[in-house]
Short mmCIF file of C-alpha atoms in Angstrom, two decimals:
data_model
loop_
_atom_site.label_atom_id
_atom_site.label_comp_id
_atom_site.label_asym_id
_atom_site.label_seq_id
_atom_site.Cartn_x
_atom_site.Cartn_y
_atom_site.Cartn_z
CA UNK A 1 0.00 0.00 0.00
CA UNK A 2 1.28 3.46 -0.89
CA UNK A 3 2.37 5.45 2.18
CA UNK A 4 1.52 9.14 2.59
CA UNK A 5 4.38 11.56 2.02
CA UNK A 6 4.93 14.48 4.42
CA UNK A 7 3.87 17.73 2.80
CA UNK A 8 6.32 19.86 4.81
CA UNK A 9 9.03 19.63 7.44
CA UNK A 10 6.41 20.22 10.13
CA UNK A 11 4.95 16.78 9.36
CA UNK A 12 8.11 14.65 9.61
CA UNK A 13 8.29 14.31 13.42
CA UNK A 14 8.59 10.69 14.49
CA UNK A 15 9.29 9.30 10.99
CA UNK A 16 12.05 6.72 10.60
CA UNK A 17 15.21 8.24 9.12
CA UNK A 18 18.01 6.54 7.15
CA UNK A 19 21.24 8.15 5.99
CA UNK A 20 23.01 8.48 2.62
CA UNK A 21 26.70 9.41 2.35
CA UNK A 22 28.61 10.03 -0.86
CA UNK A 23 32.10 11.19 -1.77
CA UNK A 24 33.48 11.32 -5.30
CA UNK A 25 36.54 9.15 -4.62
CA UNK A 26 38.09 6.88 -2.01
CA UNK A 27 40.71 9.54 -1.26
CA UNK A 28 38.04 12.09 -0.41
CA UNK A 29 36.19 9.50 1.65
CA UNK A 30 39.29 8.91 3.78
CA UNK A 31 39.38 12.61 4.76
CA UNK A 32 36.73 14.61 6.61
CA UNK A 33 33.83 14.70 4.13
CA UNK A 34 31.79 11.87 5.70
CA UNK A 35 32.22 13.31 9.20
CA UNK A 36 30.89 16.69 8.06
CA UNK A 37 27.90 15.01 6.41
CA UNK A 38 27.16 13.01 9.55
CA UNK A 39 27.20 16.17 11.70
CA UNK A 40 24.66 17.80 9.39
CA UNK A 41 22.47 14.70 9.47
CA UNK A 42 22.63 14.47 13.28
CA UNK A 43 21.52 18.09 13.62
CA UNK A 44 18.63 17.58 11.15
CA UNK A 45 17.43 14.41 12.88
CA UNK A 46 17.43 16.20 16.25
CA UNK A 47 15.90 19.41 14.87
CA UNK A 48 12.89 17.70 13.29
CA UNK A 49 12.37 14.93 15.85
CA UNK A 50 13.12 12.04 13.49
CA UNK A 51 13.65 8.46 14.69
CA UNK A 52 17.10 7.23 13.68
CA UNK A 53 16.63 3.78 12.13
CA UNK A 54 20.42 3.15 12.17
CA UNK A 55 20.23 2.36 8.46
CA UNK A 56 22.87 4.03 6.32
CA UNK A 57 24.56 3.57 2.97
CA UNK A 58 27.80 5.08 1.74
CA UNK A 59 29.62 5.13 -1.57
CA UNK A 60 32.81 6.64 -3.00
CA UNK A 61 31.75 7.25 -6.57
CA UNK A 62 31.10 10.08 -9.01
CA UNK A 63 27.67 11.56 -8.48
CA UNK A 64 27.73 12.82 -12.04
CA UNK A 65 28.56 9.58 -13.82
CA UNK A 66 28.21 6.43 -11.74
CA UNK A 67 26.91 6.60 -8.15
CA UNK A 68 23.41 5.39 -9.12
CA UNK A 69 24.91 2.22 -10.60
CA UNK A 70 26.63 1.09 -7.40
CA UNK A 71 25.50 -1.79 -5.13
CA UNK A 72 25.08 0.68 -2.22
CA UNK A 73 22.61 2.74 -4.24
CA UNK A 74 20.66 -0.35 -5.28
CA UNK A 75 20.53 -1.55 -1.67
CA UNK A 76 19.20 1.83 -0.52
CA UNK A 77 16.46 1.82 -3.18
CA UNK A 78 15.53 -1.77 -2.30
CA UNK A 79 15.25 -0.89 1.41
CA UNK A 80 13.06 2.10 0.58
CA UNK A 81 10.75 -0.02 -1.55
CA UNK A 82 10.49 -2.62 1.21
CA UNK A 83 9.31 0.02 3.72
CA UNK A 84 12.40 -0.03 5.96
CA UNK A 85 12.43 3.78 6.46
CA UNK A 86 10.39 6.89 5.75
CA UNK A 87 12.92 9.71 5.29
CA UNK A 88 16.33 9.57 3.58
CA UNK A 89 18.56 12.22 5.17
CA UNK A 90 21.37 13.60 3.00
CA UNK A 91 23.97 16.18 4.05
CA UNK A 92 23.28 18.49 1.12
CA UNK A 93 22.04 18.21 -2.45
CA UNK A 94 25.36 17.56 -4.19
CA UNK A 95 26.06 14.68 -1.74
CA UNK A 96 22.97 12.89 -3.08
CA UNK A 97 24.00 13.03 -6.75
CA UNK A 98 25.48 15.58 -9.14
CA UNK A 99 23.24 14.55 -12.02
CA UNK A 100 19.96 16.43 -12.42
CA UNK A 101 18.30 13.74 -14.51
CA UNK A 102 19.23 10.88 -12.17
CA UNK A 103 18.25 12.94 -9.11
CA UNK A 104 14.76 13.46 -10.48
CA UNK A 105 14.46 9.84 -11.56
CA UNK A 106 15.49 8.64 -8.10
CA UNK A 107 13.04 10.92 -6.29
CA UNK A 108 10.08 10.81 -8.67
CA UNK A 109 10.29 7.22 -9.95
CA UNK A 110 11.83 5.22 -7.09
CA UNK A 111 11.71 6.83 -3.65
CA UNK A 112 8.50 8.84 -3.49
CA UNK A 113 6.35 6.10 -5.15
CA UNK A 114 7.62 3.89 -2.29
CA UNK A 115 6.51 6.49 0.29
CA UNK A 116 10.02 7.82 1.04
CA UNK A 117 10.92 11.52 0.97
CA UNK A 118 14.44 12.95 0.83
CA UNK A 119 15.55 15.54 3.36
CA UNK A 120 18.56 17.68 2.43
CA UNK A 121 19.88 18.78 5.80
CA UNK A 122 22.02 21.80 4.93
CA UNK A 123 19.49 23.42 2.55
CA UNK A 124 16.51 22.34 4.75
CA UNK A 125 14.69 21.05 1.68
CA UNK A 126 12.13 18.24 1.62
CA UNK A 127 11.57 16.56 -1.74
CA UNK A 128 7.83 16.02 -1.08
CA UNK A 129 7.18 19.66 -0.16
CA UNK A 130 5.70 21.47 -3.23
CA UNK A 131 7.08 24.79 -1.97
CA UNK A 132 10.64 23.39 -2.03
CA UNK A 133 10.48 21.93 -5.53
CA UNK A 134 11.83 24.90 -7.50
CA UNK A 135 14.80 25.37 -5.16
CA UNK A 136 15.55 21.64 -5.13
CA UNK A 137 15.70 21.53 -8.94
CA UNK A 138 17.94 24.64 -9.00
CA UNK A 139 20.30 23.13 -6.43
CA UNK A 140 20.51 19.84 -8.37
CA UNK A 141 21.08 21.75 -11.61
CA UNK A 142 23.86 23.83 -10.05
CA UNK A 143 25.50 20.70 -8.63
CA UNK A 144 25.68 19.12 -12.07
CA UNK A 145 26.75 22.41 -13.66
CA UNK A 146 29.69 22.64 -11.24
CA UNK A 147 30.83 19.12 -12.18
CA UNK A 148 30.57 19.83 -15.89
CA UNK A 149 32.56 23.06 -15.63
CA UNK A 150 35.20 21.43 -13.44
CA UNK A 151 35.52 18.54 -15.90
CA UNK A 152 35.98 20.98 -18.76
CA UNK A 153 38.66 22.95 -16.89
CA UNK A 154 40.54 19.76 -15.94
CA UNK A 155 40.34 18.54 -19.54
CA UNK A 156 41.72 21.85 -20.81
CA UNK A 157 44.52 21.77 -18.25
CA UNK A 158 45.60 18.28 -19.26
CA UNK A 159 45.41 19.21 -22.93
CA UNK A 160 47.68 22.21 -22.36
CA UNK A 161 50.09 20.00 -20.42
CA UNK A 162 50.19 17.47 -23.24
CA UNK A 163 50.81 20.16 -25.87
CA UNK A 164 53.53 21.93 -23.87
CA UNK A 165 55.38 18.98 -22.31
CA UNK A 166 54.28 15.93 -24.31
CA UNK A 167 53.48 14.13 -21.03
CA UNK A 168 50.63 11.59 -20.97
CA UNK A 169 47.88 12.04 -18.40
CA UNK A 170 47.72 10.12 -15.13
CA UNK A 171 50.27 9.64 -12.41
CA UNK A 172 52.10 6.62 -13.82
CA UNK A 173 54.55 7.00 -16.69
CA UNK A 174 54.55 4.28 -19.41
CA UNK A 175 56.75 1.25 -18.79
CA UNK A 176 60.36 2.07 -19.63
CA UNK A 177 59.86 5.80 -18.98
CA UNK A 178 60.68 7.70 -15.79
CA UNK A 179 58.93 10.92 -14.80
CA UNK A 180 61.09 13.38 -12.85
CA UNK A 181 60.91 16.91 -11.47
CA UNK A 182 58.20 19.52 -11.35
CA UNK A 183 56.90 20.22 -13.91
CA UNK A 184 57.35 16.67 -15.13
CA UNK A 185 60.27 15.77 -17.37
CA UNK A 186 60.42 12.37 -19.02
CA UNK A 187 63.54 10.22 -19.19
CA UNK A 188 64.09 6.84 -20.86
CA UNK A 189 64.93 3.97 -18.51
CA UNK A 190 67.25 2.10 -20.86
CA UNK A 191 67.09 -1.39 -19.25
CA UNK A 192 63.29 -1.35 -19.36
CA UNK A 193 63.21 0.34 -22.77
CA UNK A 194 65.21 -2.62 -24.09
CA UNK A 195 62.40 -4.89 -22.86
CA UNK A 196 59.87 -2.74 -24.74
CA UNK A 197 61.89 -2.98 -27.96
CA UNK A 198 62.21 -6.74 -27.56
CA UNK A 199 58.45 -7.05 -27.03
CA UNK A 200 57.76 -5.16 -30.27
CA UNK A 201 60.26 -7.28 -32.21
CA UNK A 202 58.63 -10.49 -30.97
CA UNK A 203 55.13 -9.20 -31.74
CA UNK A 204 56.18 -8.17 -35.26
CA UNK A 205 57.59 -11.67 -35.77
CA UNK A 206 54.15 -13.15 -35.11
CA UNK A 207 54.23 -13.94 -31.37
CA UNK A 208 50.98 -13.63 -29.43
CA UNK A 209 50.74 -11.53 -26.27
CA UNK A 210 51.07 -14.67 -24.15
CA UNK A 211 54.24 -15.70 -25.96
CA UNK A 212 55.70 -12.19 -25.69
CA UNK A 213 54.89 -12.16 -21.97
CA UNK A 214 56.82 -15.40 -21.44
CA UNK A 215 59.86 -14.10 -23.33
CA UNK A 216 60.11 -10.67 -21.68
CA UNK A 217 58.87 -11.54 -18.19
CA UNK A 218 55.84 -9.23 -18.05
CA UNK A 219 52.20 -9.94 -17.33
CA UNK A 220 50.05 -10.58 -20.40
CA UNK A 221 47.84 -7.56 -19.71
CA UNK A 222 50.97 -5.41 -19.29
CA UNK A 223 52.25 -6.61 -22.66
CA UNK A 224 48.97 -5.59 -24.31
CA UNK A 225 49.32 -2.10 -22.79
CA UNK A 226 52.88 -1.78 -24.06
CA UNK A 227 52.11 -2.99 -27.58
CA UNK A 228 49.17 -0.62 -28.04
CA UNK A 229 50.61 2.54 -26.47
CA UNK A 230 51.55 5.02 -29.25
CA UNK A 231 53.81 6.87 -26.79
CA UNK A 232 56.61 4.48 -27.74
CA UNK A 233 56.21 5.56 -31.39
CA UNK A 234 56.64 9.22 -30.41
CA UNK A 235 53.08 10.51 -29.92
CA UNK A 236 50.33 10.47 -27.31
CA UNK A 237 46.99 8.72 -27.67
CA UNK A 238 45.38 12.11 -28.24
CA UNK A 239 47.74 12.90 -31.12
CA UNK A 240 50.25 15.32 -29.57
CA UNK A 241 53.99 14.64 -29.96
CA UNK A 242 55.49 12.81 -26.98
CA UNK A 243 57.93 14.57 -24.70
CA UNK A 244 60.76 12.22 -25.74
CA UNK A 245 61.92 10.80 -29.04
CA UNK A 246 60.33 7.59 -30.28
CA UNK A 247 61.98 4.44 -28.95
CA UNK A 248 60.14 2.28 -31.51
CA UNK A 249 60.56 2.91 -35.24
CA UNK A 250 57.33 3.88 -37.08
CA UNK A 251 57.61 0.90 -39.40
CA UNK A 252 57.91 -1.55 -36.49
CA UNK A 253 54.99 0.11 -34.68
CA UNK A 254 52.83 -0.14 -37.80
CA UNK A 255 53.70 -3.83 -38.36
CA UNK A 256 52.77 -4.70 -34.77
CA UNK A 257 49.41 -2.90 -34.97
CA UNK A 258 48.62 -4.63 -38.26
CA UNK A 259 49.53 -8.04 -36.83
CA UNK A 260 47.29 -7.43 -33.82
CA UNK A 261 44.37 -6.46 -36.05
CA UNK A 262 44.78 -9.65 -38.05
CA UNK A 263 44.56 -11.76 -34.87
CA UNK A 264 41.75 -9.77 -33.26
CA UNK A 265 38.54 -11.72 -32.75
CA UNK A 266 36.61 -9.90 -30.03
CA UNK A 267 35.29 -7.26 -32.43
CA UNK A 268 33.04 -7.10 -34.27
CA UNK A 269 32.18 -10.69 -33.35
CA UNK A 270 31.93 -12.16 -29.85
CA UNK A 271 34.14 -15.23 -30.30
CA UNK A 272 35.92 -16.39 -27.14
CA UNK A 273 39.49 -16.98 -28.23
CA UNK A 274 40.23 -19.90 -25.91
CA UNK A 275 37.27 -22.02 -26.99
CA UNK A 276 36.23 -21.19 -30.54
CA UNK A 277 38.48 -21.20 -33.58
CA UNK A 278 36.25 -19.54 -36.18
CA UNK A 279 34.88 -16.07 -36.74
CA UNK A 280 31.73 -16.75 -38.69
CA UNK A 281 29.40 -14.20 -40.21
CA UNK A 282 25.84 -14.82 -41.34
CA UNK A 283 25.63 -14.55 -45.12
CA UNK A 284 22.00 -13.52 -44.82
CA UNK A 285 22.15 -10.50 -42.48
CA UNK A 286 25.87 -9.85 -41.99
CA UNK A 287 25.87 -10.29 -38.20
CA UNK A 288 28.53 -12.40 -36.52
CA UNK A 289 27.80 -15.72 -34.85
CA UNK A 290 29.04 -16.13 -31.28
CA UNK A 291 30.24 -19.10 -29.29
CA UNK A 292 27.66 -20.45 -26.84
CA UNK A 293 28.21 -23.68 -24.85
CA UNK A 294 29.84 -25.68 -27.62
CA UNK A 295 27.79 -24.17 -30.43
CA UNK A 296 28.01 -21.29 -32.89
CA UNK A 297 24.81 -19.31 -32.36
CA UNK A 298 23.17 -16.65 -34.52
CA UNK A 299 22.39 -13.45 -32.52
CA UNK A 300 18.72 -13.06 -31.66
CA UNK A 301 16.54 -12.59 -33.53
CA UNK A 302 17.76 -15.16 -36.04
CA UNK A 303 17.32 -13.91 -39.60
CA UNK A 304 14.98 -15.86 -41.84
CA UNK A 305 17.68 -16.74 -44.40
CA UNK A 306 19.89 -18.36 -41.74
CA UNK A 307 17.05 -20.12 -39.93
CA UNK A 308 15.62 -21.73 -43.06
CA UNK A 309 19.01 -22.91 -44.36
CA UNK A 310 18.86 -26.09 -42.28
CA UNK A 311 20.49 -29.32 -43.47
CA UNK A 312 18.15 -32.08 -44.59
CA UNK A 313 18.85 -35.05 -42.32
CA UNK A 314 16.84 -38.21 -42.76
CA UNK A 315 16.10 -40.55 -39.91
CA UNK A 316 17.75 -43.91 -40.24
CA UNK A 317 14.69 -46.01 -39.42
CA UNK A 318 11.89 -43.73 -40.63
CA UNK A 319 11.23 -42.15 -44.03
CA UNK A 320 11.04 -38.65 -42.47
CA UNK A 321 13.41 -35.76 -41.84
CA UNK A 322 14.87 -35.08 -38.41
CA UNK A 323 12.96 -32.17 -36.88
CA UNK A 324 15.31 -31.45 -33.97
CA UNK A 325 17.27 -28.86 -35.93
CA UNK A 326 15.63 -25.45 -35.41
CA UNK A 327 18.19 -23.42 -37.38
CA UNK A 328 19.28 -20.97 -34.66
CA UNK A 329 22.63 -22.59 -33.85
CA UNK A 330 24.85 -25.51 -34.82
CA UNK A 331 27.47 -27.54 -32.94
CA UNK A 332 30.96 -26.10 -32.87
CA UNK A 333 32.41 -29.34 -34.29
CA UNK A 334 30.21 -29.16 -37.42
CA UNK A 335 31.62 -25.87 -38.64
CA UNK A 336 35.19 -26.61 -37.58
CA UNK A 337 35.10 -30.06 -39.18
CA UNK A 338 33.84 -28.37 -42.36
CA UNK A 339 36.93 -26.13 -42.35
CA UNK A 340 39.01 -29.27 -41.86
CA UNK A 341 37.38 -30.82 -44.94
CA UNK A 342 38.08 -27.65 -46.90
CA UNK A 343 41.76 -27.71 -45.92
CA UNK A 344 41.86 -31.40 -46.79
CA UNK A 345 40.92 -30.42 -50.34
CA UNK A 346 44.01 -28.20 -50.41
CA UNK A 347 46.21 -31.01 -49.13
CA UNK A 348 44.81 -33.45 -51.67
CA UNK A 349 45.06 -31.37 -54.84
CA UNK A 350 46.44 -32.99 -57.96
CA UNK A 351 49.66 -32.12 -59.79
CA UNK A 352 47.86 -29.89 -62.30
CA UNK A 353 46.43 -27.73 -59.51
CA UNK A 354 49.79 -27.55 -57.74
CA UNK A 355 51.37 -26.38 -60.99
CA UNK A 356 48.77 -23.61 -61.21
CA UNK A 357 49.40 -22.62 -57.57
CA UNK A 358 53.15 -22.34 -58.20
CA UNK A 359 52.51 -20.31 -61.38
CA UNK A 360 50.29 -17.84 -59.54
CA UNK A 361 52.82 -17.53 -56.75
CA UNK A 362 55.60 -16.76 -59.22
CA UNK A 363 53.46 -14.04 -60.83
CA UNK A 364 53.06 -12.18 -57.56
CA UNK A 365 54.86 -8.85 -57.22
CA UNK A 366 55.42 -6.87 -54.00
CA UNK A 367 52.61 -4.43 -53.29
CA UNK A 368 51.53 -1.91 -50.72
CA UNK A 369 50.45 -3.05 -47.26
CA UNK A 370 46.67 -2.87 -47.68
CA UNK A 371 45.87 -3.76 -44.06
CA UNK A 372 48.07 -0.99 -42.72
CA UNK A 373 46.58 1.48 -45.18
CA UNK A 374 43.07 0.53 -44.02
CA UNK A 375 44.09 1.01 -40.39
CA UNK A 376 45.55 4.43 -41.21
CA UNK A 377 42.34 5.44 -42.98
CA UNK A 378 40.31 4.53 -39.88
CA UNK A 379 42.76 6.54 -37.76
CA UNK A 380 42.24 9.55 -40.03
CA UNK A 381 38.47 9.31 -39.58
CA UNK A 382 38.84 9.12 -35.81
CA UNK A 383 41.22 12.11 -35.84
CA UNK A 384 38.66 14.14 -37.79
CA UNK A 385 35.98 13.26 -35.21
CA UNK A 386 38.30 14.34 -32.39
CA UNK A 387 38.97 17.65 -34.17
CA UNK A 388 35.25 18.33 -34.42
CA UNK A 389 34.91 17.60 -30.71
CA UNK A 390 37.98 19.38 -29.27
CA UNK A 391 38.79 22.02 -31.96
CA UNK A 392 42.47 21.33 -31.19
CA UNK A 393 44.04 22.17 -34.56
CA UNK A 394 47.63 21.66 -33.34
CA UNK A 395 46.96 18.09 -32.20
CA UNK A 396 45.10 17.35 -35.45
CA UNK A 397 48.01 18.60 -37.57
CA UNK A 398 50.53 16.55 -35.58
CA UNK A 399 48.43 13.39 -35.89
CA UNK A 400 47.85 13.86 -39.63
CA UNK A 401 51.59 14.42 -40.21
CA UNK A 402 52.36 11.19 -38.36
CA UNK A 403 49.74 9.27 -40.33
CA UNK A 404 51.14 10.70 -43.59
CA UNK A 405 54.56 9.32 -42.67
CA UNK A 406 53.09 5.90 -41.80
CA UNK A 407 51.13 5.85 -45.06
CA UNK A 408 54.26 6.63 -47.07
CA UNK A 409 56.00 3.64 -45.49
CA UNK A 410 52.99 1.38 -46.05
CA UNK A 411 52.80 2.28 -49.75
CA UNK A 412 56.36 1.18 -50.39
CA UNK A 413 56.32 -2.42 -51.70
CA UNK A 414 58.15 -4.76 -49.33
CA UNK A 415 60.07 -7.65 -50.83
CA UNK A 416 60.36 -10.78 -48.68
CA UNK A 417 62.00 -14.15 -49.18
CA UNK A 418 60.21 -16.21 -51.80
CA UNK A 419 59.25 -19.83 -51.25
CA UNK A 420 60.60 -22.50 -53.57
CA UNK A 421 58.17 -24.83 -55.41
CA UNK A 422 59.03 -27.79 -53.09
CA UNK A 423 58.29 -25.58 -50.05
CA UNK A 424 54.91 -24.62 -51.55
CA UNK A 425 54.01 -28.28 -52.11
CA UNK A 426 55.08 -29.22 -48.54
CA UNK A 427 52.96 -26.40 -47.12
CA UNK A 428 49.86 -27.44 -49.07
CA UNK A 429 50.26 -31.09 -48.09
CA UNK A 430 50.73 -30.22 -44.40
CA UNK A 431 47.57 -28.15 -43.94
CA UNK A 432 45.20 -31.07 -43.10
CA UNK A 433 47.54 -32.48 -40.45
CA UNK A 434 48.18 -29.02 -39.00
CA UNK A 435 44.45 -28.47 -38.60
CA UNK A 436 43.84 -31.92 -37.10
CA UNK A 437 46.60 -31.57 -34.53
CA UNK A 438 46.01 -27.96 -33.50
CA UNK A 439 44.05 -26.73 -30.50
CA UNK A 440 41.58 -23.79 -30.55
CA UNK A 441 44.29 -21.11 -30.56
CA UNK A 442 46.32 -22.88 -33.24
CA UNK A 443 43.26 -23.39 -35.42
CA UNK A 444 42.32 -19.76 -34.95
CA UNK A 445 45.79 -18.67 -36.11
CA UNK A 446 45.59 -21.00 -39.13
CA UNK A 447 42.15 -19.74 -40.15
CA UNK A 448 43.25 -16.13 -39.67
CA UNK A 449 46.23 -16.68 -41.95
CA UNK A 450 44.14 -18.17 -44.78
CA UNK A 451 40.63 -16.67 -44.57
CA UNK A 452 39.96 -12.93 -44.36
CA UNK A 453 36.22 -13.59 -44.12
CA UNK A 454 34.04 -16.67 -43.60
CA UNK A 455 30.29 -16.38 -44.22
CA UNK A 456 27.83 -19.18 -43.51
CA UNK A 457 24.19 -19.59 -44.43
CA UNK A 458 22.77 -21.92 -41.80
CA UNK A 459 24.49 -25.23 -42.37
CA UNK A 460 24.09 -25.34 -46.13
CA UNK A 461 26.78 -23.09 -47.58
CA UNK A 462 30.14 -21.66 -46.58
CA UNK A 463 31.51 -18.69 -48.52
CA UNK A 464 34.90 -17.17 -47.82
CA UNK A 465 37.42 -14.58 -48.86
CA UNK A 466 41.13 -15.39 -48.78
CA UNK A 467 43.72 -13.18 -47.11
CA UNK A 468 46.26 -11.37 -49.23
CA UNK A 469 48.94 -13.83 -48.08
CA UNK A 470 46.81 -16.81 -49.15
CA UNK A 471 46.13 -15.20 -52.52
CA UNK A 472 49.84 -14.52 -52.93
CA UNK A 473 50.46 -18.21 -52.26
CA UNK A 474 48.01 -19.14 -55.04
CA UNK A 475 45.46 -20.89 -52.81
CA UNK A 476 42.59 -19.44 -54.83
CA UNK A 477 43.50 -22.00 -57.50
CA UNK A 478 43.19 -24.86 -54.99
CA UNK A 479 39.88 -23.94 -53.35
CA UNK A 480 36.28 -23.78 -54.60
CA UNK A 481 34.52 -20.43 -54.42
CA UNK A 482 31.67 -21.91 -52.33
CA UNK A 483 31.85 -24.95 -50.06
CA UNK A 484 28.72 -27.05 -49.55
CA UNK A 485 28.33 -28.21 -45.96
CA UNK A 486 27.47 -31.68 -44.68
CA UNK A 487 26.51 -32.84 -41.20
CA UNK A 488 26.13 -35.83 -38.93
CA UNK A 489 23.62 -35.79 -36.08
CA UNK A 490 23.81 -38.42 -33.39
CA UNK A 491 22.56 -41.79 -34.58
CA UNK A 492 20.63 -40.51 -37.58
CA UNK A 493 23.50 -40.69 -40.04
CA UNK A 494 25.05 -38.26 -42.46
CA UNK A 495 23.03 -35.40 -43.88
CA UNK A 496 22.60 -34.65 -47.54
CA UNK A 497 24.67 -32.04 -49.35
CA UNK A 498 22.42 -29.20 -50.39
#
């Protein structure tokens, strides 16, 4: 039953009071802010004759961005809705939240419908008093306005610091760099910088983050931070020149970023690297399938083209089709075995096909690095969006000059050692055994090296696009353009090819 809300502070005597404390950070919480809030609450509870229920919740979180998402906030709302208290006492308006929208949502949609009013002790405002409403909204608006202005000033200060000193934000310098003096001056820590250079060399040679971590003695997450931090290439993440010279050559930096993009599987798909080897896209709607308990599943809602492309599987003892297949997902082994069959076709090609593969390989000429050029183009788009947001022309010019230099390097054809015909034949013949003996990560690396894109339509058809390396090797002469899928379900035997 809905409880009556007090219409003014004169009507709150005897109501059960709970307390809400908030500071923006743990550091502020450790100082005197909570004590000051408690003093204000104690005075308000005594002044208005409230009954202290001994219930209180506290949080060290931004009232502008996150406090209403914390477990403490959810517990307070749940207690209010269960009828555990009647008045929530807060030190002052900005200690409740610093977000006008969320303040109104909390009061209007959660607390007052549960029969709970909010008392702001310092301002002597009651949320259920109609005469206090205008002032309450102004106070909440000013609290958010202060946070927004402060955020803008801090952002401008850091931007000026980056432009003048080339120092990244935060209190911790990148690994291999030492920050000294005031204002900060950066210095290279040569022993650790050697570790950074070694990590980049290993990554450019094809090592994964786990393998690099083992070789250089760093945590895997630390390796990922090092290999993606543009500071080592001489510029900050926001585009300004770094305060020290680059310790990684631009060409090496670009090769590492390109190698990481080739191995990346978390976006745009949702494949879990440890368990699923393939990155499959629906040929009907273009969305990526995701791994789900031993199956590759189409995101909901399943498109009609994918759902209806079910394999026709006949029962062994009845002249009917198996109706258990609904078309929303298929076992992981089905798709991965299909890739194994496709690679087996490569390993079993005849001499005529091998001759064609060798001929195509010999015709190849060095060309520009298309993957790096695509990455640079995306970086240009992002830089343009940042310029529209920040209006920082100096940072934009510095970033564009760096990208121009990277593009010039990427457009220079790179000649590498050519394989001999016997090496090509050995590679083709070894693909089936490599696939059969590899685990999920090894299969993922093998698929990433051969297929730039794999599209499936249910379990009827597999279409794919080869990587530039596979095309250079001539594999397009050894593979069909479309691969028809087969299946085997439990005891019902092998499905038909569609």
